[in-house]
Coordinates of C-alpha atoms in Angstrom, one line a residue:
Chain A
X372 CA 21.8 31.6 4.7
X373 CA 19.5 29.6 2.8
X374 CA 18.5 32.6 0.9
X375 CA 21.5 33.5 -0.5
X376 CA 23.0 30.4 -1.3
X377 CA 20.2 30.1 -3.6
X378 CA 20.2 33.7 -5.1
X379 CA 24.1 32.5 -6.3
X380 CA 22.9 29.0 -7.7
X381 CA 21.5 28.8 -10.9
X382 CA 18.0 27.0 -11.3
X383 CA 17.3 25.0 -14.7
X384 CA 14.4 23.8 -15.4
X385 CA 12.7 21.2 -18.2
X386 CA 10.6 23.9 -20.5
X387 CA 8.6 21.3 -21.4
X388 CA 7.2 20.4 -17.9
X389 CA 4.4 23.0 -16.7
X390 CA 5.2 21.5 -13.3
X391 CA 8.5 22.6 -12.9
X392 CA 8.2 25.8 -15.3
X393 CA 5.2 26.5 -12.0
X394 CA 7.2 25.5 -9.4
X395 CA 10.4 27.7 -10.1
X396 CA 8.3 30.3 -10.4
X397 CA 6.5 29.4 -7.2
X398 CA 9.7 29.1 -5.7
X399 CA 11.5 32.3 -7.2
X400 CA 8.0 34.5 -5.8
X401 CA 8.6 33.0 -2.3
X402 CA 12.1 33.7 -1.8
X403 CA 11.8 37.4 -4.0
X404 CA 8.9 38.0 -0.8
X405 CA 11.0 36.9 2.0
X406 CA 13.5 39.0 0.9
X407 CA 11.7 41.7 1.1
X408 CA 10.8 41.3 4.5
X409 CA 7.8 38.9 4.6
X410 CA 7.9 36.0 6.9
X411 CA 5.9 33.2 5.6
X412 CA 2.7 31.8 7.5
X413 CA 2.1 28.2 7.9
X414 CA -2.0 28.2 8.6
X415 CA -2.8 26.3 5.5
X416 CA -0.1 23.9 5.8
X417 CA -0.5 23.6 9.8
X418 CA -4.1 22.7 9.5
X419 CA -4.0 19.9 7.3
X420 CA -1.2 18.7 9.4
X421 CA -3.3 18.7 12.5
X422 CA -6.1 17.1 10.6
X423 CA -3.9 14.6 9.2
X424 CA -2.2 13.4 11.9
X425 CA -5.1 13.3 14.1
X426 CA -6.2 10.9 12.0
X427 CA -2.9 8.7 11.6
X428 CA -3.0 8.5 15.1
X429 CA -7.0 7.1 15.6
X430 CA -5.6 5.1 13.3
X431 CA -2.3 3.5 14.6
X432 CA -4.5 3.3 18.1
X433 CA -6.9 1.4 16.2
X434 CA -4.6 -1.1 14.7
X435 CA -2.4 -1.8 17.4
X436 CA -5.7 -2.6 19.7
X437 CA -7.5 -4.9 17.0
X438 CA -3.9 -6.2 16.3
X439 CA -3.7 -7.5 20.0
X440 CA -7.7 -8.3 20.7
X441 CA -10.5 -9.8 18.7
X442 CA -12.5 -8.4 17.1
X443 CA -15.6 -8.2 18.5
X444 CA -14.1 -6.8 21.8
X445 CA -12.7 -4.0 19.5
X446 CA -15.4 -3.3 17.5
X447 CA -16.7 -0.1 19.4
X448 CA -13.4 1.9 19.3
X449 CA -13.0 1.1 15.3
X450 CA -16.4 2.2 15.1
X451 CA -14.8 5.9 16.3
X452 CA -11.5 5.6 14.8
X453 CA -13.1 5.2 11.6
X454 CA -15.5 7.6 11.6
X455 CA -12.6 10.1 12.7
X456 CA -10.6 9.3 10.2
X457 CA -13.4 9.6 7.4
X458 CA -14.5 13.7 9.5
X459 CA -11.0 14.9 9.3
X460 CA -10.0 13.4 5.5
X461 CA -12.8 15.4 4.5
X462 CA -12.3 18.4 6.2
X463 CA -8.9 18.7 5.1
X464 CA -10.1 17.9 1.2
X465 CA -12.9 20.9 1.9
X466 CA -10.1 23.1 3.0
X467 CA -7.7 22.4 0.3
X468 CA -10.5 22.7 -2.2
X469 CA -12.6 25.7 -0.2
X470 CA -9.9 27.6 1.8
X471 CA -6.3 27.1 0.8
X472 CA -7.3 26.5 -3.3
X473 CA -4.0 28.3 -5.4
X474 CA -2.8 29.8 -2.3
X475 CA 1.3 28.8 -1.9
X476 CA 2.4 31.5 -0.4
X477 CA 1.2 33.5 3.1
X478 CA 3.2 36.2 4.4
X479 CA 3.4 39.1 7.0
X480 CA 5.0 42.4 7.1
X481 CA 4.9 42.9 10.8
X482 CA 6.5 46.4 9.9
X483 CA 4.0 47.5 7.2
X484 CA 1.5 45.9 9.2
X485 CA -0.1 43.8 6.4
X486 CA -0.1 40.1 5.1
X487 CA 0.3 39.3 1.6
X488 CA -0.9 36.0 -0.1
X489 CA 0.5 34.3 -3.3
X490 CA -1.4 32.0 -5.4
X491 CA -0.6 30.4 -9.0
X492 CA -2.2 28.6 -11.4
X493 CA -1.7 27.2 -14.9
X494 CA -4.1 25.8 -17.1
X495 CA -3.5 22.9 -19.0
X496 CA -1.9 23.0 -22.5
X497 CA -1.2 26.3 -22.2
X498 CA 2.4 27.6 -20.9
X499 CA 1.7 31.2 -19.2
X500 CA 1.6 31.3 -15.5
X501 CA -1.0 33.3 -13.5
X502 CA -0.2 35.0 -10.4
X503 CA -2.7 36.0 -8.1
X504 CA -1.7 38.1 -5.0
X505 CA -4.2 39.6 -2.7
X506 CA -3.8 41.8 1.0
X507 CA -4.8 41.9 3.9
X508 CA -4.6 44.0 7.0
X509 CA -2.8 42.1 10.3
X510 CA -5.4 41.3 12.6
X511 CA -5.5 44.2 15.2
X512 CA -3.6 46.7 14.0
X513 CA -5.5 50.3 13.2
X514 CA -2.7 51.8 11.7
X515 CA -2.7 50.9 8.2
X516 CA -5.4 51.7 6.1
X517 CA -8.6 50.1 5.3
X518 CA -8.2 48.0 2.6
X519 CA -9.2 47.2 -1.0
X520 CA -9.3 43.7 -1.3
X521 CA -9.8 42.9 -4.7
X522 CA -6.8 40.5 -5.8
X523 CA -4.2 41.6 -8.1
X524 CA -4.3 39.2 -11.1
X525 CA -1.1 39.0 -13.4
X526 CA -0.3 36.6 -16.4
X527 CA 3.0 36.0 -18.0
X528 CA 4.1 33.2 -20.6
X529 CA 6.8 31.5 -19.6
X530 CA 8.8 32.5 -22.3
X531 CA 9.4 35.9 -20.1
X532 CA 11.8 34.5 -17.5
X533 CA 13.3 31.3 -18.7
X534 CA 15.8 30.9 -21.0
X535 CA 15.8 28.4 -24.1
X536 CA 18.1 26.1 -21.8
X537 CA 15.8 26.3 -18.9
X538 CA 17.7 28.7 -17.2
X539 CA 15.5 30.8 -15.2
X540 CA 16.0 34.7 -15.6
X541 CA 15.8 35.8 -11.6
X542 CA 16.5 39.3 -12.2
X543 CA 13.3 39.6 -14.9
X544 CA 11.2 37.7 -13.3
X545 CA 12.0 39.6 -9.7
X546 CA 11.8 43.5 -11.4
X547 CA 8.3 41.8 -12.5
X548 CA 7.2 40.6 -9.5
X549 CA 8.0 43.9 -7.8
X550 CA 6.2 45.8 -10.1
X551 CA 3.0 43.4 -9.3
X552 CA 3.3 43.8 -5.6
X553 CA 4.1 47.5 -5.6
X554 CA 0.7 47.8 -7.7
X555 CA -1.0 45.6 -5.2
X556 CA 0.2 47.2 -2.1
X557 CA -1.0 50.7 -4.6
X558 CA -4.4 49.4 -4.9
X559 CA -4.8 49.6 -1.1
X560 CA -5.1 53.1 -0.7
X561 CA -8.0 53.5 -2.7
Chain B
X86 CA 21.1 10.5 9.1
X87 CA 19.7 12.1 5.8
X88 CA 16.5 13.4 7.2
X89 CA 18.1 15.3 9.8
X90 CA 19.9 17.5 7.5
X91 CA 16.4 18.0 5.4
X92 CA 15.2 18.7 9.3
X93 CA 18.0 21.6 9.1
X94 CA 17.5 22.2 5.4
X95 CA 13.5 22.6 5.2
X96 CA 12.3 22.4 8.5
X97 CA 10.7 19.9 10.7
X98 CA 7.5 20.6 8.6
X99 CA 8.4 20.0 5.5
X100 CA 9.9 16.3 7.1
X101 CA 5.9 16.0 8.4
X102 CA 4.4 16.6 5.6
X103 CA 6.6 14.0 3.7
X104 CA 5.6 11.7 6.7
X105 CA 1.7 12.6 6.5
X106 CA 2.0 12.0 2.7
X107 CA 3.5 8.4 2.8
X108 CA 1.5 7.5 6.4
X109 CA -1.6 8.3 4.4
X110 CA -1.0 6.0 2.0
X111 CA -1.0 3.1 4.5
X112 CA -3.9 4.8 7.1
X113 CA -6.0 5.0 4.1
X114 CA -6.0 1.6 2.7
X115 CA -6.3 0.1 6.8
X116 CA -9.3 2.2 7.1
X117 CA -10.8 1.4 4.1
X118 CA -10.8 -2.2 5.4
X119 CA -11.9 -1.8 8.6
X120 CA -14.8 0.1 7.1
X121 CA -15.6 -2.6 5.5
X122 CA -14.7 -4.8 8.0
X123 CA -17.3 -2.9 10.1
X124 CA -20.3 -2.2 7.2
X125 CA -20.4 -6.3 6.8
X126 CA -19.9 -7.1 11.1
X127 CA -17.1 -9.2 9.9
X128 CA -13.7 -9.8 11.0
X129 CA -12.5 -10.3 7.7
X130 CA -14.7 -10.1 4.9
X131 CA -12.7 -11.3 2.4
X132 CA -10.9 -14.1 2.4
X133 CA -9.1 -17.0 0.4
X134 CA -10.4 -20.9 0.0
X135 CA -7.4 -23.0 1.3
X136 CA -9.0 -26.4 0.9
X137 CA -10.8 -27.9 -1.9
X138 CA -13.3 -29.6 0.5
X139 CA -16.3 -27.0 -0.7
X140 CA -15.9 -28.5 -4.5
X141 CA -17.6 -28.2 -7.0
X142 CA -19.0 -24.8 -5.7
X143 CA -15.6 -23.5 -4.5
X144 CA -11.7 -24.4 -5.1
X145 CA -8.3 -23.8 -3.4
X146 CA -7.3 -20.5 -4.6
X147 CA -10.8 -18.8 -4.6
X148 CA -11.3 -15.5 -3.2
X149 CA -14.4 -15.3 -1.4
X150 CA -16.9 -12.0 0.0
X151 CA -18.4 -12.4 3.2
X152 CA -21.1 -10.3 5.0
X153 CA -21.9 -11.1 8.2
X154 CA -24.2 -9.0 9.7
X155 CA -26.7 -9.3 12.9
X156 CA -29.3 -11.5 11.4
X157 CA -29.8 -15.6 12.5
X158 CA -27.8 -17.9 10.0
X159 CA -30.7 -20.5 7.9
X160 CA -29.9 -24.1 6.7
X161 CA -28.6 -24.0 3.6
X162 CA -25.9 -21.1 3.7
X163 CA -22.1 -21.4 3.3
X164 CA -20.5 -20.0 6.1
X165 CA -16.7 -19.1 7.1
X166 CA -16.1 -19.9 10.6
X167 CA -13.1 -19.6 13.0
X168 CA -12.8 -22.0 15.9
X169 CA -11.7 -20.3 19.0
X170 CA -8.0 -22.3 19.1
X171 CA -7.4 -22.6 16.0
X172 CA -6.2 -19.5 13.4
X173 CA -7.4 -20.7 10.2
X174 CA -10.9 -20.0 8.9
X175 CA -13.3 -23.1 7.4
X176 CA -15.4 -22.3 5.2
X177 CA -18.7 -25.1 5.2
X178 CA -22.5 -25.3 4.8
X179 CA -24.7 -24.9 7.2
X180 CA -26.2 -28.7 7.5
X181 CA -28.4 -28.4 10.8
X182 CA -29.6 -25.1 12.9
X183 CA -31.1 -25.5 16.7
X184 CA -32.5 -22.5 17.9
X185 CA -32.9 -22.0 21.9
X186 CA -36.6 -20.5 22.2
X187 CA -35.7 -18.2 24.9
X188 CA -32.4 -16.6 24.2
X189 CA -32.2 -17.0 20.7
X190 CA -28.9 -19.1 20.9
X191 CA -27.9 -20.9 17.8
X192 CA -26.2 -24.1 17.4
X193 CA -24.7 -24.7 14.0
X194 CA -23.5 -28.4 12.7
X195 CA -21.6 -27.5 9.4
X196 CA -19.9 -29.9 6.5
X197 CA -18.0 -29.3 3.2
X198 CA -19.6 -30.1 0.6
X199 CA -17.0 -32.8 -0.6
X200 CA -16.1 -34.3 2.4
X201 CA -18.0 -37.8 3.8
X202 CA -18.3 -36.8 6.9
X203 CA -19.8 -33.7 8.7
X204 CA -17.3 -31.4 11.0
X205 CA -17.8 -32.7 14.4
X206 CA -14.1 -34.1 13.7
X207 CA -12.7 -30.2 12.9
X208 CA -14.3 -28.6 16.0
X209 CA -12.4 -28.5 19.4
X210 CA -12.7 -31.7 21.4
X211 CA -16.1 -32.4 23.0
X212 CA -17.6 -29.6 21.1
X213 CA -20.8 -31.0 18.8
X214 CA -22.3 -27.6 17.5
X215 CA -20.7 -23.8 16.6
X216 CA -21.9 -20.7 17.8
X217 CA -23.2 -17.9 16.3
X218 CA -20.3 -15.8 17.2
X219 CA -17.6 -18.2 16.2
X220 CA -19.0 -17.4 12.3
X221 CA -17.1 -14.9 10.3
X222 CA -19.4 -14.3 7.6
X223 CA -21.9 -16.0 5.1
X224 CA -20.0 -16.4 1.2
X225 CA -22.0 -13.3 -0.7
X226 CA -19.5 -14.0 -3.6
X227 CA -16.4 -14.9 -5.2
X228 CA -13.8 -14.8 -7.8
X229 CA -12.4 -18.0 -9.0
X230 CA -8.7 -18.7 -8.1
X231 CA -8.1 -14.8 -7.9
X232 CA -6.2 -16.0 -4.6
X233 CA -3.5 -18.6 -5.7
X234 CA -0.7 -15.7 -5.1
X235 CA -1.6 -15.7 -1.4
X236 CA -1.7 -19.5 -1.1
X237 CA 1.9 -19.4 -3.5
X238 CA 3.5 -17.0 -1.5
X239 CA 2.5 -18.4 1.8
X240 CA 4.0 -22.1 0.6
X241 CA 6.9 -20.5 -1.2
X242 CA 8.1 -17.4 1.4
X243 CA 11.2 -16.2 -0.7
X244 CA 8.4 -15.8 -3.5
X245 CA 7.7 -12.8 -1.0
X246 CA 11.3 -11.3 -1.5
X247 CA 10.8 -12.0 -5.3
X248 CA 8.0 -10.0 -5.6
X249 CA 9.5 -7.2 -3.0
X250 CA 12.5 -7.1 -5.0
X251 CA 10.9 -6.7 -8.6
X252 CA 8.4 -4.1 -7.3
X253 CA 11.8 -2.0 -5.9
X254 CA 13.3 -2.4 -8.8
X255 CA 10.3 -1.3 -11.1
X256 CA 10.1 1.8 -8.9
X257 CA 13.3 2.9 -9.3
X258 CA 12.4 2.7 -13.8
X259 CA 10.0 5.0 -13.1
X260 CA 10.0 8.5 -13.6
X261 CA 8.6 10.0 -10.6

């Protein structure tokens, strides 16, 4: 439902904000994959969320107990809580930095049998958005070839899907993205 | 209920992440202090002068950095203490130490530098010396009257809302 509500609305856009200009597009890639059959994988997200919270909650623990007891009765646990919190903030730094990096987008074909992974980037001063998409076989399956794994790089101004308004051009920008992936999913077979 | 229909909207993790997002915000400052708290072996290492019975060395309003650690206090040192009934901290020079040989017990007589008399008349009654564990930290430094907002704001509660309500208001100016 969600998806075609927002195929029908229009998105607009500040073309003088990278940020947004980048996010529509982010956006505008996701839906354009789900569409075409890709469910979306949660890994990256679903790790930092786990990391996160484990640390909220050494946390909260910690400050309810030293709330209700002195401190040098509670001493020991914060000695824990703290050193928890400080393992899993920089775990989830590492992998946002290491593992996730441009990555906003993970998704799986079950029926194709592959996963396909989306990451943008811009760099500063300069409007043109680059795409990044790279394969890779589901786990397990035998089926589908062996791959190629070298990522699929694409750059685009802008200029090429938004309008002087702000408007942004689905249609162009989702023939250009389909182009992209059909390459991609090409480059596999070598 | 708004977030239940972002719940519907985006998903319960999109509604976490917001959480984690905001949450660590607060964790992160908390821990920060408690590292702190736990580097320096002190309950609360920093803390704000309410009297001015430490004059001329330290005022009302001062903010003051303690570090406790393991180590036996000497004559000489300013020290914050907490007596065991009462919730506010003193913060005194160390006028007299006794040492017990075997055990290693100290018993502390402290007295502000401006008042006449020492604190025998502060501590709990029938108690003559402090302990060792009753001291919060020794006074490693300070910043002159960088803590009068506390002490205002702690006299003048609505100055709380005041503050509360200009910071809301500021945040609503801005543009993210």
């Amino acid at each position: 439902m969600a998806i075609a509500e927002s195929r029908q609305s229009k998105v607009v856009v500040n073309t003088s904000s990278a940020g947004e200009l980048k996010a529509a597009c982010d956006t505008g890639l996701k839906e354009f994959l789900k569409e075409r059959g890709y469910e979306e994988m949660h890994t990256h997200t679903d790790v930092k969320l786990v990391l996160g919270y484990v640390g909220i909650i050494f946390c909260a623990i910690d400050f309810a107990y030293s709330w209700k007891y002195p401190f040098s009765q509670t001493k020991w646990f914060s000695y824990i809580s703290v050193s928890v919190y400080a393992v899993t903030s920089a775990l989830a730094l590492v992998y946002s930095y290491v593992v996730q990096r441009d990555t906003f987008f993970v998704g799986y074909n079950k029926a194709k049998g592959h996963i396909v992974s989306a990451g943008s980037r811009t760099k500063r001063n300069e409007p043109t958005y680059r795409l990044t998409l790279t394969t890779r076989p589901i786990r397990g399956r035998q089926d589908p070839p062996v791959y190629n794994s070298k990522p699929l790089e694409m750059k685009q101004p802008f200029a090429a899907w938004f309008h002087d308004d702000g408007e942004f051009a689905r249609q162009k920008f989702n023939s250009d993205v389909d182009a992209a992936i059909d390459a991609l999913l090409a480059k596999k077979a070598e | 209920m708004e977030f239940l229909s972002q719940a519907k909207k985006f998903g319960v993790r999109s509604l976490l992440l917001q959480g984690l997002t905001f949450l660590s915000v607060l964790t992160s400052a908390f821990m920060i202090w408690k590292g702190l708290s736990l580097f320096t072996n002190s309950e609360s290492p920093v803390v704000v002068v309410l009297s001015g019975s430490m004059k001329p060395a330290y005022d009302r309003g001062d903010i003051l950095f303690l570090h406790n650690g393991f180590s036996p206090i000497e004559v000489g040192e300013v020290v914050v203490y907490k007596l065991n009934d009462k919730p506010i901290p003193i913060v005194h020079r160390v006028m007299k130490v006794h040492t017990e040989n075997e055990s290693g017990e100290q018993y502390l007589l402290t007295k502000g530098d401006y008042n006449n008399a020492d604190d025998r008349g502060l501590y709990s009654p029938g108690q003559m010396w402090i302990q060792r564990d009753e001291i919060i930290g020794r006074v490693k430094g300070f910043v002159p009257y960088a803590g009068m907002g506390t002490i205002w704001m702690n006299d003048y509660p609505h100055l709380k809302l005041v503050l509360l309500g200009t910071l809301c208001i500021l945040s609503l100016f801005s543009n993210d």
